[in-house]
Amino acid sequence: MKYFVEQQAFGVCARLGERMNISASSIRLYFIYTSCLTLGSPIILYLIAAFWLEMRTHIRRNANPTFWDL
């Protein structure tokens, strides 16, 4: 179940956790707490981070195309 949720949630918390050497579950908890305290405004930051990470992945994939990508 956790893997399914992480795939559907763009993997932002997992990537941030890997980058900062913090567990992804603690980042998720902080995100939930701040979302409740600030009435959901971190959701906008989360969506911006998800968009940015997807664009980076897409750009990196197209920078080094393989034979099958052509």
Short mmCIF file of C-alpha atoms in Angstrom, two decimals:
data_model
loop_
_atom_site.label_atom_id
_atom_site.label_comp_id
_atom_site.label_asym_id
_atom_site.label_seq_id
_atom_site.Cartn_x
_atom_site.Cartn_y
_atom_site.Cartn_z
CA MET A 1 0.00 0.00 0.00
CA LYS A 2 2.79 2.43 0.88
CA TYR A 3 4.47 1.88 -2.50
CA PHE A 4 1.18 2.55 -4.31
CA VAL A 5 0.61 5.80 -2.39
CA GLU A 6 4.17 6.96 -3.05
CA GLN A 7 3.81 6.33 -6.78
CA GLN A 8 0.52 8.21 -6.90
CA ALA A 9 1.86 11.13 -4.85
CA PHE A 10 4.71 11.98 -7.27
CA GLY A 11 7.42 10.87 -4.81
CA VAL A 12 8.15 14.39 -3.58
CA CYS A 13 8.54 13.42 0.09
CA ALA A 14 10.72 10.41 -0.76
CA ARG A 15 13.02 12.47 -2.97
CA LEU A 16 13.31 15.21 -0.37
CA GLY A 17 14.05 12.59 2.27
CA GLU A 18 16.79 11.04 0.17
CA ARG A 19 18.29 14.44 -0.56
CA MET A 20 18.31 15.60 3.08
CA ASN A 21 18.93 12.18 4.70
CA ILE A 22 15.63 12.28 6.58
CA SER A 23 13.00 9.56 6.54
CA ALA A 24 10.19 10.20 4.10
CA SER A 25 7.58 9.36 6.71
CA SER A 26 8.72 12.20 8.97
CA ILE A 27 8.58 14.63 6.04
CA ARG A 28 5.04 13.44 5.29
CA LEU A 29 4.04 14.01 8.92
CA TYR A 30 5.49 17.55 8.92
CA PHE A 31 3.67 18.24 5.67
CA ILE A 32 0.37 17.03 7.12
CA TYR A 33 0.82 19.06 10.31
CA THR A 34 1.71 22.26 8.48
CA SER A 35 -1.18 21.73 6.06
CA CYS A 36 -3.61 21.50 8.97
CA LEU A 37 -2.14 24.51 10.77
CA THR A 38 -2.03 26.75 7.70
CA LEU A 39 -5.31 25.60 6.16
CA GLY A 40 -3.73 23.76 3.24
CA SER A 41 -1.32 26.30 1.80
CA PRO A 42 1.64 23.84 1.66
CA ILE A 43 -0.33 21.88 -0.92
CA ILE A 44 0.59 24.56 -3.46
CA LEU A 45 4.28 24.14 -2.62
CA TYR A 46 3.90 20.37 -2.90
CA LEU A 47 2.36 20.65 -6.36
CA ILE A 48 5.10 23.03 -7.51
CA ALA A 49 7.75 20.58 -6.23
CA ALA A 50 6.01 17.68 -7.98
CA PHE A 51 5.88 19.63 -11.25
CA TRP A 52 9.55 20.60 -10.94
CA LEU A 53 10.68 17.02 -10.23
CA GLU A 54 8.69 15.66 -13.16
CA MET A 55 10.13 18.30 -15.49
CA ARG A 56 13.68 17.49 -14.34
CA THR A 57 13.07 13.80 -15.01
CA HIS A 58 11.62 14.56 -18.44
CA ILE A 59 14.50 16.89 -19.37
CA ARG A 60 17.15 14.40 -18.22
CA ARG A 61 15.46 11.61 -20.16
CA ASN A 62 15.44 13.67 -23.36
CA ALA A 63 19.00 14.92 -22.91
CA ASN A 64 20.40 11.41 -23.40
CA PRO A 65 18.01 9.61 -25.76
CA THR A 66 18.49 5.94 -26.39
CA PHE A 67 18.02 4.15 -29.67
CA TRP A 68 14.44 3.25 -28.73
CA ASP A 69 13.53 6.86 -27.90
CA LEU A 70 14.32 8.01 -31.44
#
